[in-house]
PDB file of C-alpha atoms in Angstrom:
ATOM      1  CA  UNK I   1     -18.876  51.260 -50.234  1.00 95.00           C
ATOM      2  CA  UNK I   2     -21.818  52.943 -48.792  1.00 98.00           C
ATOM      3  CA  UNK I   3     -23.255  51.395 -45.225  1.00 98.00           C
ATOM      4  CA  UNK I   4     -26.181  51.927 -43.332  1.00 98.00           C
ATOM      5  CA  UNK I   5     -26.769  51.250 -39.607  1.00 98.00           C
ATOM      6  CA  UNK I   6     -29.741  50.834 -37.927  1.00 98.00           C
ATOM      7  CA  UNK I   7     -30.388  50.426 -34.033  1.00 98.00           C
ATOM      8  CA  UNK I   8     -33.019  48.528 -32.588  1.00 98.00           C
ATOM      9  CA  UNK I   9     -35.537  47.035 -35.499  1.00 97.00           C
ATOM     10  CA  UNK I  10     -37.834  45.581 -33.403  1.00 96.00           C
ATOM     11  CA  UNK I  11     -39.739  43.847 -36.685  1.00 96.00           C
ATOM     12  CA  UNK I  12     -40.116  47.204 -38.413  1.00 97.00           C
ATOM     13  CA  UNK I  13     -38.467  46.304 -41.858  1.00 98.00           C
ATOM     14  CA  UNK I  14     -40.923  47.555 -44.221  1.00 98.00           C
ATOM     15  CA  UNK I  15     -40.923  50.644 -42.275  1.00 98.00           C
ATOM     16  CA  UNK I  16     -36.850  50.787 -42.158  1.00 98.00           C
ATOM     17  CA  UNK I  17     -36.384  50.010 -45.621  1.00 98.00           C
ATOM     18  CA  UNK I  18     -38.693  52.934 -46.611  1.00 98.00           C
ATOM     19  CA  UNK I  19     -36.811  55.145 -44.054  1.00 98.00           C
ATOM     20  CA  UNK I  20     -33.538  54.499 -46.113  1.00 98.00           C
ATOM     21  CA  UNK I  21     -34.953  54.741 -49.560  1.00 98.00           C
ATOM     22  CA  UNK I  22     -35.655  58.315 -48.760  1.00 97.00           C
ATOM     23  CA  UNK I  23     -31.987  58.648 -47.366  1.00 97.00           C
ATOM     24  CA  UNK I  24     -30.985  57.056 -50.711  1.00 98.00           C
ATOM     25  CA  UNK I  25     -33.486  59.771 -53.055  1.00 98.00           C
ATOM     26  CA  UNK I  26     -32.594  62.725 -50.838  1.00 96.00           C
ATOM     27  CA  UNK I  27     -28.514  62.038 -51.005  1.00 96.00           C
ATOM     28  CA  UNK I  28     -28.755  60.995 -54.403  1.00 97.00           C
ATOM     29  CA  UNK I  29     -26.925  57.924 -53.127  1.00 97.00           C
ATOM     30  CA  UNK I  30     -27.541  53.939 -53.218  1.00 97.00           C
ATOM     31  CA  UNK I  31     -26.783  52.078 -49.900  1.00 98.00           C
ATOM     32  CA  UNK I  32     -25.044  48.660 -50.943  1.00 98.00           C
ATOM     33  CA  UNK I  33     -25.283  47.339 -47.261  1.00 98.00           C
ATOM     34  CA  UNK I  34     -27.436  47.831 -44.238  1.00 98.00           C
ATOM     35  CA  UNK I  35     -26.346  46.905 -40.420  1.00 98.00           C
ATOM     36  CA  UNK I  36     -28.885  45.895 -37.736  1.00 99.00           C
ATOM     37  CA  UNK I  37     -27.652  46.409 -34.460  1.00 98.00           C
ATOM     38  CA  UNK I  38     -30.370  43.865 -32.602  1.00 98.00           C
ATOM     39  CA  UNK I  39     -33.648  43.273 -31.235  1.00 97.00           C
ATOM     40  CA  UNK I  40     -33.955  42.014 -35.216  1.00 98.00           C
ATOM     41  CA  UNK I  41     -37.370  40.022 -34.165  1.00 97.00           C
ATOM     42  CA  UNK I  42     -37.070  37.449 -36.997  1.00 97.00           C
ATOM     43  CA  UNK I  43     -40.841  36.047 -36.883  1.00 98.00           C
ATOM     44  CA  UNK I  44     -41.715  33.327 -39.168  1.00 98.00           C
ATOM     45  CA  UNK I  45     -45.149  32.238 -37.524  1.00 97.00           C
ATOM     46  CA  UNK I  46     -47.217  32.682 -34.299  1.00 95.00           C
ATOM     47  CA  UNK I  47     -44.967  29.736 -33.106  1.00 94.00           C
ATOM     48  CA  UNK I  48     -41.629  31.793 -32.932  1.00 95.00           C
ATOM     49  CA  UNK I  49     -44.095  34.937 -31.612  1.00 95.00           C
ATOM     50  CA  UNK I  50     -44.810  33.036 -28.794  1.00 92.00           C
ATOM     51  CA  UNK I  51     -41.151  32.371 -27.815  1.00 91.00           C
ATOM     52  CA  UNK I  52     -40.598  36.372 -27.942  1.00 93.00           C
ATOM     53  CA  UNK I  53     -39.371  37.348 -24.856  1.00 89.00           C
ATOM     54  CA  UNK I  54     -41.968  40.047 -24.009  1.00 87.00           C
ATOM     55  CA  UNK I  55     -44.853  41.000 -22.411  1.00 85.00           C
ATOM     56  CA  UNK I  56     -48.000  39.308 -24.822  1.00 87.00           C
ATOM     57  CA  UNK I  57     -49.669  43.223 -25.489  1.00 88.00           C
ATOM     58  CA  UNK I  58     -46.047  44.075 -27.232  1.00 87.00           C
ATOM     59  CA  UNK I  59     -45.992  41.100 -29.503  1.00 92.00           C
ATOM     60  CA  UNK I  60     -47.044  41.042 -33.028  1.00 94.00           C
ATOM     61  CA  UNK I  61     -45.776  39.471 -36.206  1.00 96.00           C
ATOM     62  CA  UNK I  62     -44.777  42.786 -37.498  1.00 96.00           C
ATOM     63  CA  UNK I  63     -43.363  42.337 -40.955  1.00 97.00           C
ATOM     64  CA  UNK I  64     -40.289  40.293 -41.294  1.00 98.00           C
ATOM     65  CA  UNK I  65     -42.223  37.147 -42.182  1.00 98.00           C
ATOM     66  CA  UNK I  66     -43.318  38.938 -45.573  1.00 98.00           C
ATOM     67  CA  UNK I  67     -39.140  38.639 -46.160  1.00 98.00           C
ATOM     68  CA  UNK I  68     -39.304  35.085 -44.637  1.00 98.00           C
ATOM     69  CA  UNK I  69     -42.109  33.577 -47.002  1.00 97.00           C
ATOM     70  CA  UNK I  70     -40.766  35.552 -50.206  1.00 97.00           C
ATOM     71  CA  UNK I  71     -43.751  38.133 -50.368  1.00 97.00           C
ATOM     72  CA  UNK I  72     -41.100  41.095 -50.109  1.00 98.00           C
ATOM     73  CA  UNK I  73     -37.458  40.466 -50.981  1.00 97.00           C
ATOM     74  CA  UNK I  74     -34.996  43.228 -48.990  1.00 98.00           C
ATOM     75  CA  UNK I  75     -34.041  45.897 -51.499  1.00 98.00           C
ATOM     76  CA  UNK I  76     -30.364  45.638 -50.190  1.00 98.00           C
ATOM     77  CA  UNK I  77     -27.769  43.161 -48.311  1.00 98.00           C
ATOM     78  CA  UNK I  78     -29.333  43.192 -44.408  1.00 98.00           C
ATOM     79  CA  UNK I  79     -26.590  42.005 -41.926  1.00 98.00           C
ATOM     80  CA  UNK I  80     -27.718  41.908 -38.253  1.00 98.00           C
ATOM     81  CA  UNK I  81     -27.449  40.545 -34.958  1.00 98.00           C
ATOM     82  CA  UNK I  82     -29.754  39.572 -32.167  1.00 98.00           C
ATOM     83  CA  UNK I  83     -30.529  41.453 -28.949  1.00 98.00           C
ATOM     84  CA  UNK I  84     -32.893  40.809 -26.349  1.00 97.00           C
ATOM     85  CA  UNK I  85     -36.229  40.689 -27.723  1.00 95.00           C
ATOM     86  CA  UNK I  86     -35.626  38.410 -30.562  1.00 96.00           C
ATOM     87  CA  UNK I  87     -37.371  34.760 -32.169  1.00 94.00           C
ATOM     88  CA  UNK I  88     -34.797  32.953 -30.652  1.00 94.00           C
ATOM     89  CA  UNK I  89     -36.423  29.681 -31.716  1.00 95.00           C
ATOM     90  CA  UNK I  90     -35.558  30.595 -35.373  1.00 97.00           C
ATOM     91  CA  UNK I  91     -31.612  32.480 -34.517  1.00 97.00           C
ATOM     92  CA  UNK I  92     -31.092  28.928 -32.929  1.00 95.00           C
ATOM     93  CA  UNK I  93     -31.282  27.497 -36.397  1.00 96.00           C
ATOM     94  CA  UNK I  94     -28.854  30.205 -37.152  1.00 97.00           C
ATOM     95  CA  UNK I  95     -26.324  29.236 -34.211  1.00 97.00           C
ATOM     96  CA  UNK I  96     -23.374  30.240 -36.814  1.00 97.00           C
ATOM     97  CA  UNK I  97     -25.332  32.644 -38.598  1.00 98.00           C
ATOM     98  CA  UNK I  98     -26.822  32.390 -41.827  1.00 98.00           C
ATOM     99  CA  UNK I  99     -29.379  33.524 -44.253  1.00 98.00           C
ATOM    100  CA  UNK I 100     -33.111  34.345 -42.181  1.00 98.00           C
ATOM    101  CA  UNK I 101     -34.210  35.193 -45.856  1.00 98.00           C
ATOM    102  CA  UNK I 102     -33.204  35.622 -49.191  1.00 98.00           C
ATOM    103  CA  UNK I 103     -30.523  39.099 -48.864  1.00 98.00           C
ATOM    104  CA  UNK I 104     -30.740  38.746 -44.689  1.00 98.00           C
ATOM    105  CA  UNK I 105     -28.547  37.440 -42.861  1.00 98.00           C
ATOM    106  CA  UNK I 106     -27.532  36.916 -39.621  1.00 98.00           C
ATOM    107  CA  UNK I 107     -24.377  36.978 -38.014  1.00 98.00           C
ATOM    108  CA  UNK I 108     -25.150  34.189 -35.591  1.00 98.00           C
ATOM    109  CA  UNK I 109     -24.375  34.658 -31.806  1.00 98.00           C
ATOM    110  CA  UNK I 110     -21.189  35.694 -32.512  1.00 98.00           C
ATOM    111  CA  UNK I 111     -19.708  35.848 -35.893  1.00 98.00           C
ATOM    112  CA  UNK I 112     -17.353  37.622 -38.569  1.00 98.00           C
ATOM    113  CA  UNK I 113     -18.021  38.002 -42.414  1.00 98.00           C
ATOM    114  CA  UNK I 114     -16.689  40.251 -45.303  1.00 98.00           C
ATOM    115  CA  UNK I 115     -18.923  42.435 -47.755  1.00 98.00           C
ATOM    116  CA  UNK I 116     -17.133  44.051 -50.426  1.00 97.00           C
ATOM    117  CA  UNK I 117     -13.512  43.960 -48.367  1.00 96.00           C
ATOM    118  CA  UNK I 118     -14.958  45.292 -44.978  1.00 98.00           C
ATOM    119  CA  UNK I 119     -14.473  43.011 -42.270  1.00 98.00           C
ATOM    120  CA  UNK I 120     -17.360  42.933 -39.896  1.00 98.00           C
ATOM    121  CA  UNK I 121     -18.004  41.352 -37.007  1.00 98.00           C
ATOM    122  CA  UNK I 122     -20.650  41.276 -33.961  1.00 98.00           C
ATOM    123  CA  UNK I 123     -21.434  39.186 -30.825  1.00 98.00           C
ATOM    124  CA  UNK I 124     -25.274  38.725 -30.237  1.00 98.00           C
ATOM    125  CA  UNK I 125     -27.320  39.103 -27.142  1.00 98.00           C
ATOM    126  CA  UNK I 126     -27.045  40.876 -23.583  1.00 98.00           C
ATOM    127  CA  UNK I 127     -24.578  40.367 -20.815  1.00 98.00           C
ATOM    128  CA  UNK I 128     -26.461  38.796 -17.742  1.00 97.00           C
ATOM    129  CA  UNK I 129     -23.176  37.406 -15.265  1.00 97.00           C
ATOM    130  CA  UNK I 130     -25.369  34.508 -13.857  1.00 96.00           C
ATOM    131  CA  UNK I 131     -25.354  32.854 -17.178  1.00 97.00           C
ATOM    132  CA  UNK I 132     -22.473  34.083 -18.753  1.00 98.00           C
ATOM    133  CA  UNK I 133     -20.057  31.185 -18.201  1.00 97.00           C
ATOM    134  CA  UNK I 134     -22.831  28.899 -18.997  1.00 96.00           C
ATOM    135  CA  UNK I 135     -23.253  26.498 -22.057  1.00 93.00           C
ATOM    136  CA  UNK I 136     -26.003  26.893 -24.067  1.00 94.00           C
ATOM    137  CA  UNK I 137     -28.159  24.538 -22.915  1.00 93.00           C
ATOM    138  CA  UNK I 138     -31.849  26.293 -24.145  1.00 95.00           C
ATOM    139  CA  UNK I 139     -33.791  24.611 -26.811  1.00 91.00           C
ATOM    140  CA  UNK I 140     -37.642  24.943 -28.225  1.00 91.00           C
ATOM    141  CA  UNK I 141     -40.304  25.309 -26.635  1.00 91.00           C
ATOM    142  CA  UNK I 142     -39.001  28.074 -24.118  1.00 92.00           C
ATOM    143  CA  UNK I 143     -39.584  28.468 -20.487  1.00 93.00           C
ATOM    144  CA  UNK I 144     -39.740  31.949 -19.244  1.00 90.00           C
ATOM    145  CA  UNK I 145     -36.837  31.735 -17.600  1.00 94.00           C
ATOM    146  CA  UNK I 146     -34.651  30.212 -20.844  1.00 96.00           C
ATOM    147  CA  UNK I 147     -37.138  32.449 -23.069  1.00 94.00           C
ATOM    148  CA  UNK I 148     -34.171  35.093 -21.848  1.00 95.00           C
ATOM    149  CA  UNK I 149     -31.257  33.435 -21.049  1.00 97.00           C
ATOM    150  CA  UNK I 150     -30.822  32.324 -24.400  1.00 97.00           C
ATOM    151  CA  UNK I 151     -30.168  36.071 -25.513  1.00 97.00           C
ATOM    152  CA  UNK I 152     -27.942  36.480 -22.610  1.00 98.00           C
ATOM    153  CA  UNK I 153     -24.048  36.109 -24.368  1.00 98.00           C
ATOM    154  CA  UNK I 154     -21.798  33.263 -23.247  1.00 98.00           C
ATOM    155  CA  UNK I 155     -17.666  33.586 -22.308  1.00 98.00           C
ATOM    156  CA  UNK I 156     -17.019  30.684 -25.082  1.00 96.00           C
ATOM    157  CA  UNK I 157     -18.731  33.315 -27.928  1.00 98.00           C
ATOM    158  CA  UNK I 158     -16.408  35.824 -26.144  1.00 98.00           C
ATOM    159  CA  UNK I 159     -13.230  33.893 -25.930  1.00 97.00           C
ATOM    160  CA  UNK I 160     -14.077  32.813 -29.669  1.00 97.00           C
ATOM    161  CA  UNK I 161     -14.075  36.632 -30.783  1.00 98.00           C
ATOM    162  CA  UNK I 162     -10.822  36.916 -28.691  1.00 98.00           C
ATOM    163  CA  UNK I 163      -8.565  34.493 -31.050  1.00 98.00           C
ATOM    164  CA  UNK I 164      -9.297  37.118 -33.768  1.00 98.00           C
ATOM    165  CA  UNK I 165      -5.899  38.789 -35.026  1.00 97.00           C
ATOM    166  CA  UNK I 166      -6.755  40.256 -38.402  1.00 97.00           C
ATOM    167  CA  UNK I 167      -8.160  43.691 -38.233  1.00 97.00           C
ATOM    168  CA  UNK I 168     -11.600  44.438 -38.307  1.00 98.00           C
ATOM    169  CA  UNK I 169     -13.385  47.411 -39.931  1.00 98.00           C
ATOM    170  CA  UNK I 170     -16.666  47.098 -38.036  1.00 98.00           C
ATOM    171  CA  UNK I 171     -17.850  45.813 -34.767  1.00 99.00           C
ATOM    172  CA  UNK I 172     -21.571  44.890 -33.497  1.00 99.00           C
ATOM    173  CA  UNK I 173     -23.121  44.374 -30.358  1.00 98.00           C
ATOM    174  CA  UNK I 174     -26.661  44.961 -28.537  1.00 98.00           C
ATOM    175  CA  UNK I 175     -25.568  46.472 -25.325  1.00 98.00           C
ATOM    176  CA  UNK I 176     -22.979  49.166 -24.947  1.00 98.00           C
ATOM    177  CA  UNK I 177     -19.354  47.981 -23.980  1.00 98.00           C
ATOM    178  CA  UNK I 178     -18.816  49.051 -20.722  1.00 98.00           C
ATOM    179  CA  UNK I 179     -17.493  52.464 -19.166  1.00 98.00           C
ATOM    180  CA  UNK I 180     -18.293  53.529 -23.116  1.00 98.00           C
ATOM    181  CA  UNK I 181     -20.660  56.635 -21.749  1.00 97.00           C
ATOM    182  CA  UNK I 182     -17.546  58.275 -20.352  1.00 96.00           C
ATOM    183  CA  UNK I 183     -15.864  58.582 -23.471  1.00 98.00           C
ATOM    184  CA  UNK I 184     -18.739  60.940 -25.475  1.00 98.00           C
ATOM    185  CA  UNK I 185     -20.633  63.779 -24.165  1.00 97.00           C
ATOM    186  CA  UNK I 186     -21.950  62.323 -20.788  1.00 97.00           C
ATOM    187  CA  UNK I 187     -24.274  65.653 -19.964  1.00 96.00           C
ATOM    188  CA  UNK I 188     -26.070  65.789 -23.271  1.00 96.00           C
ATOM    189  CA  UNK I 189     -26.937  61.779 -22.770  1.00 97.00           C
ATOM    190  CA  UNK I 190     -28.369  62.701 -19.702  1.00 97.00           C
ATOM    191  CA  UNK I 191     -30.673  65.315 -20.581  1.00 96.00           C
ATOM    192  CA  UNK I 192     -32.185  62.415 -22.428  1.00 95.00           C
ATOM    193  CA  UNK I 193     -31.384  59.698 -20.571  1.00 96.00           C
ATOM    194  CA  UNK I 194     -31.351  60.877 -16.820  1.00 96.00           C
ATOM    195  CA  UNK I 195     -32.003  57.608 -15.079  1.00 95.00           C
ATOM    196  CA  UNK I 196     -28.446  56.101 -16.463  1.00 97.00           C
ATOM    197  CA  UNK I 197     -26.667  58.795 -14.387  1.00 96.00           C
ATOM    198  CA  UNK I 198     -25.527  56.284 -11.504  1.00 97.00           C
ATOM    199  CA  UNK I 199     -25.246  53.409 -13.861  1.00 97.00           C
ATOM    200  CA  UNK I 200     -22.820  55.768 -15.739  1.00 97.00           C
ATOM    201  CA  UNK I 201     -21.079  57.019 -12.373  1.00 96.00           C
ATOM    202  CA  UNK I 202     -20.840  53.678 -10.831  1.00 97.00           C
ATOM    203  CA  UNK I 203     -19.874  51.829 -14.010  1.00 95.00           C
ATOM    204  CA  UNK I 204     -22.711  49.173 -13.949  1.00 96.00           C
ATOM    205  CA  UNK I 205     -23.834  50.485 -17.427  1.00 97.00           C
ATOM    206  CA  UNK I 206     -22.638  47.951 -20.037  1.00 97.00           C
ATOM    207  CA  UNK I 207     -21.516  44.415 -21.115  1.00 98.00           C
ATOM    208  CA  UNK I 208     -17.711  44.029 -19.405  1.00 98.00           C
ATOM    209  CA  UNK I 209     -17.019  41.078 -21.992  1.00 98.00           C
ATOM    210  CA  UNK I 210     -18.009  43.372 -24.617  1.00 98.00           C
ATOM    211  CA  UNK I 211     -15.802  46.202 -23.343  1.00 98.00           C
ATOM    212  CA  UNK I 212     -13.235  43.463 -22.917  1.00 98.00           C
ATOM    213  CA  UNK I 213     -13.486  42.783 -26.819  1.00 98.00           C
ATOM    214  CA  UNK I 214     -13.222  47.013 -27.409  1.00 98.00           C
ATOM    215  CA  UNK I 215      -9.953  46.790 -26.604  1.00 98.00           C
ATOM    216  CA  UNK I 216      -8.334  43.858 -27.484  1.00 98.00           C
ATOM    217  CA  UNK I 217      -9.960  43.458 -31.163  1.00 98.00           C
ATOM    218  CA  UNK I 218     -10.335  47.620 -31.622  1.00 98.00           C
ATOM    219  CA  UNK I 219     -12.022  47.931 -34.321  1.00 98.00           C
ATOM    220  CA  UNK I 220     -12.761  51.271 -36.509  1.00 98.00           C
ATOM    221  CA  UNK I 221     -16.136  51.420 -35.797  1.00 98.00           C
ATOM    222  CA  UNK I 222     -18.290  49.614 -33.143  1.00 99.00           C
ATOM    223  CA  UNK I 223     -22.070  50.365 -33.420  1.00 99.00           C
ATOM    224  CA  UNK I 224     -24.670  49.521 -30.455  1.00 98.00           C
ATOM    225  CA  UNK I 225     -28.268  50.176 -29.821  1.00 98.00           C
ATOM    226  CA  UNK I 226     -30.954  48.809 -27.290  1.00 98.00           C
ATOM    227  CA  UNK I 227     -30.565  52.169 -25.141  1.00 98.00           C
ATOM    228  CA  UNK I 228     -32.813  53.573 -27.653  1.00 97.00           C
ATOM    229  CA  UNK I 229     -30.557  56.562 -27.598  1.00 98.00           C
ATOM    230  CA  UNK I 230     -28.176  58.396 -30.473  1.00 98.00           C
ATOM    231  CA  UNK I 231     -24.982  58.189 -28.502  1.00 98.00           C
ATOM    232  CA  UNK I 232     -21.210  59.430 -30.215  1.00 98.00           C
ATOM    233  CA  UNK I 233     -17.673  58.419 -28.351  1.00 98.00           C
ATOM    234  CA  UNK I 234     -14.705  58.181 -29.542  1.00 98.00           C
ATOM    235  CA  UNK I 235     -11.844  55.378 -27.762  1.00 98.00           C
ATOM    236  CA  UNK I 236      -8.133  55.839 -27.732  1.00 98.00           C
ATOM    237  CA  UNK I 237      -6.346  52.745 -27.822  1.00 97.00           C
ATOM    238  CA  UNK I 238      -2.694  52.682 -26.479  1.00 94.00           C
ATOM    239  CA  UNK I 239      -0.146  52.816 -29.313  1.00 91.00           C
ATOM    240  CA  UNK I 240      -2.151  54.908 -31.339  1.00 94.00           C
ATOM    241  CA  UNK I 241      -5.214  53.850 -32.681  1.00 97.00           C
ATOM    242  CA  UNK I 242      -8.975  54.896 -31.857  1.00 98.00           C
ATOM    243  CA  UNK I 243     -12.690  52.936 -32.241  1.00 98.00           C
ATOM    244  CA  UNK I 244     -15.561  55.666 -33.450  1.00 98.00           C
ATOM    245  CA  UNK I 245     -18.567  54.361 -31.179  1.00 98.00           C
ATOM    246  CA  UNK I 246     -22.007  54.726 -32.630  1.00 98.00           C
ATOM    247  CA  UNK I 247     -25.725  53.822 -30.672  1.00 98.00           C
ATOM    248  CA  UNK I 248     -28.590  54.176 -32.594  1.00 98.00           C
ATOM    249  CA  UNK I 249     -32.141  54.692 -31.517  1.00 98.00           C
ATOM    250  CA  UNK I 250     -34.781  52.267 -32.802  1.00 97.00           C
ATOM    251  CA  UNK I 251     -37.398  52.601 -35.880  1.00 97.00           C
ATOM    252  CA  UNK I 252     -40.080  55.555 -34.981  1.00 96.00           C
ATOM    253  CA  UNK I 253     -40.664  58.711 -36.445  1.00 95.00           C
ATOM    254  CA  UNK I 254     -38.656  61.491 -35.684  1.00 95.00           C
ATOM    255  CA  UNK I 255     -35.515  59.645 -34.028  1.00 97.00           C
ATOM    256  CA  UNK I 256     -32.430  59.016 -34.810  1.00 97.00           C
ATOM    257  CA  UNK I 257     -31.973  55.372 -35.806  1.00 98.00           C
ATOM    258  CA  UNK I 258     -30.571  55.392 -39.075  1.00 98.00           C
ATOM    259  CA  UNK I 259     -26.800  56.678 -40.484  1.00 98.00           C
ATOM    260  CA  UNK I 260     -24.671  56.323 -43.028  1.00 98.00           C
ATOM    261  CA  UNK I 261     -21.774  55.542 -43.241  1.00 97.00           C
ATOM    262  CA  UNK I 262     -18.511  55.240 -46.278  1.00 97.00           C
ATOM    263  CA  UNK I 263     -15.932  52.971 -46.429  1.00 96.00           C
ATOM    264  CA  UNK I 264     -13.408  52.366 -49.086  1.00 93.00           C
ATOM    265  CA  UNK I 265     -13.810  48.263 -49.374  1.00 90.00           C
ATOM    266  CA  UNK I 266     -11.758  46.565 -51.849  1.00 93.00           C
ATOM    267  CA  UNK I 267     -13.777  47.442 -54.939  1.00 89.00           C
ATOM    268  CA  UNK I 268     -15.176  44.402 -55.156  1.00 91.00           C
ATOM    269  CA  UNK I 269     -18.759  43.851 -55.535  1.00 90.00           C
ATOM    270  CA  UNK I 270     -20.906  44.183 -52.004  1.00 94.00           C
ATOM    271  CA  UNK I 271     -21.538  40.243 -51.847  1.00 96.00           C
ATOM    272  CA  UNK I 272     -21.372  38.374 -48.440  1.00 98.00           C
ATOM    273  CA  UNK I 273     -18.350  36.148 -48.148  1.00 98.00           C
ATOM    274  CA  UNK I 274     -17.358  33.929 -44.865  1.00 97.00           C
ATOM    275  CA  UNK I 275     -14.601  34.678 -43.332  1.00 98.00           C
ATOM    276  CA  UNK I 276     -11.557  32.227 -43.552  1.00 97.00           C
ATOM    277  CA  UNK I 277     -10.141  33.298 -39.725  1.00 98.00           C
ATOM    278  CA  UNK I 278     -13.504  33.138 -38.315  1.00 98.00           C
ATOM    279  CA  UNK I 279     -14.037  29.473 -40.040  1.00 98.00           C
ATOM    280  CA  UNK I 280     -10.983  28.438 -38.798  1.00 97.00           C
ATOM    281  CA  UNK I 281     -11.325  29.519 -35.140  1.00 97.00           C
ATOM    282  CA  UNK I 282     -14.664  27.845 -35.099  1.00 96.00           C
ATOM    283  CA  UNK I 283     -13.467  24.809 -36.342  1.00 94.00           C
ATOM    284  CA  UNK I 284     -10.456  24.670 -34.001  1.00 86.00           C
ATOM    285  CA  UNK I 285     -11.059  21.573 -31.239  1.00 78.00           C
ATOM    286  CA  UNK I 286     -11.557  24.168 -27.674  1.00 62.00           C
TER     287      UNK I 286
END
């Protein structure tokens, strides 16, 4: 099975659907599933813009609502998560994920499906520690202040993720799992990314409960974004096994948001089914 990954989307869909049809023409390939790693910006109406947490010059409907009202249907199965700059008034609806639009669907804020026998799963949001053992008490219309927390993750999403056992194949979160700089190429990040040089050294850079997930679920792959970097690491687990780590960049020209990526899969067609662990761990009574 053939997977694509995208970074931050930031409402560019038309524009990263095109970008992948190229991919598609100029590999001679056809993509049967496409990853968004956050910042998804699922706007329905000038209702959900307004809840967009953002400064007012950087908000616009962009073009997911075309998906939304059935003027554009997605030319391939769109899984993704949220990040922090999202319509959180309409990934509320979506608490346990579900379908935005027809072919796009979201994971929910944390949340495990299969496509075609590869197990994916992905926690959305940010890690902010003042509201991480929080409930989550936000609701329509937004404040400024719960405007963000409600993309900041919560330890009951985290411990949720935790009671997985089976494997996974792929992994998804916003933010980078912490201390993850130090296992890639450290210099060449910082000739682009200079400013995350004492983040990097004193380990403040990343989400702890994400790292915390790293190594207790290790999955094969674990893709990231919202540093608006390309950024390659590879983590050694003890007894043997190893996570590739991927961050993408988000949708402009010239940068590197988009990669593919094959998997074997099961053979099956690449259709979205729920995932029987994840449905029982949700239903269990914390």
């Amino acid at each position: 099975m053939l997977i694509a990954v995208e970074g931050c989307c930031h409402g560019e869909l038309d524009n990263i659907y095109a970008s992948l049809a190229l991919a598609e023409q100029r590999n001679g390939v056809k993509v049967d599933l496409l990853l968004i790693c956050g910042d998804f910006q699922a706007v329905r109406n000038p209702a959900d813009l307004a809840g967009l947490a953002c400064p007012p010059k950087y908000r616009a409907m962009q073009t997911f609502y075309k998906y939304y009202s059935g003027e554009k249907v997605a030319p391939v199965l769109t899984v993704f998560i949220g990040g922090n700059h999202e319509a959180s008034a309409h990934l509320n609806e979506l608490f346990h994920g579900g379908w935005a639009a027809p072919n796009i669907y979201f994971l929910g804020f944390a949340g495990v499906v299969n496509v075609g026998g590869v197990r994916i799963g992905g926690l959305s949001g940010i890690f902010n520690g003042r509201h991480y053992s929080q409930g989550h008490h936000e609701c329509p219309p937004f404040s400024d202040d719960t405007m963000r927390s409600v993309y900041h993750i919560r330890e009951l999403e985290v411990f949720k993720l935790r009671q997985l056992g089976k494997p996974l194949d792929i992994f998804l979160s916003h933010d980078w799992p912490q201390h993850i700089a130090k296992h890639g190429n450290t210099q060449k990040l910082f000739r682009r990314k200079a400013f995350l040089q004492s983040e990097v050294a004193d380990g403040s850079l990343g989400s702890p409960p994400a790292r915390e997930l790293l190594d207790k679920l290790q999955p094969r792959y674990w893709f990231s974004a919202h540093l608006h970097t390309k950024f390659a690491a590879v983590v050694h687990h003890a007894g043997g096994a190893a996570t590739k780590f991927l961050s993408l960049d988000k949708c402009l020209p010239n940068r590197d948001f988009l990669q593919l990526l094959e998997l074997p899969g099961d053979g099956s067609a690449p259709t979205l089914a729920y995932d029987a662990e994840w449905l029982a761990i949700l239903s269990s009574p914390w």
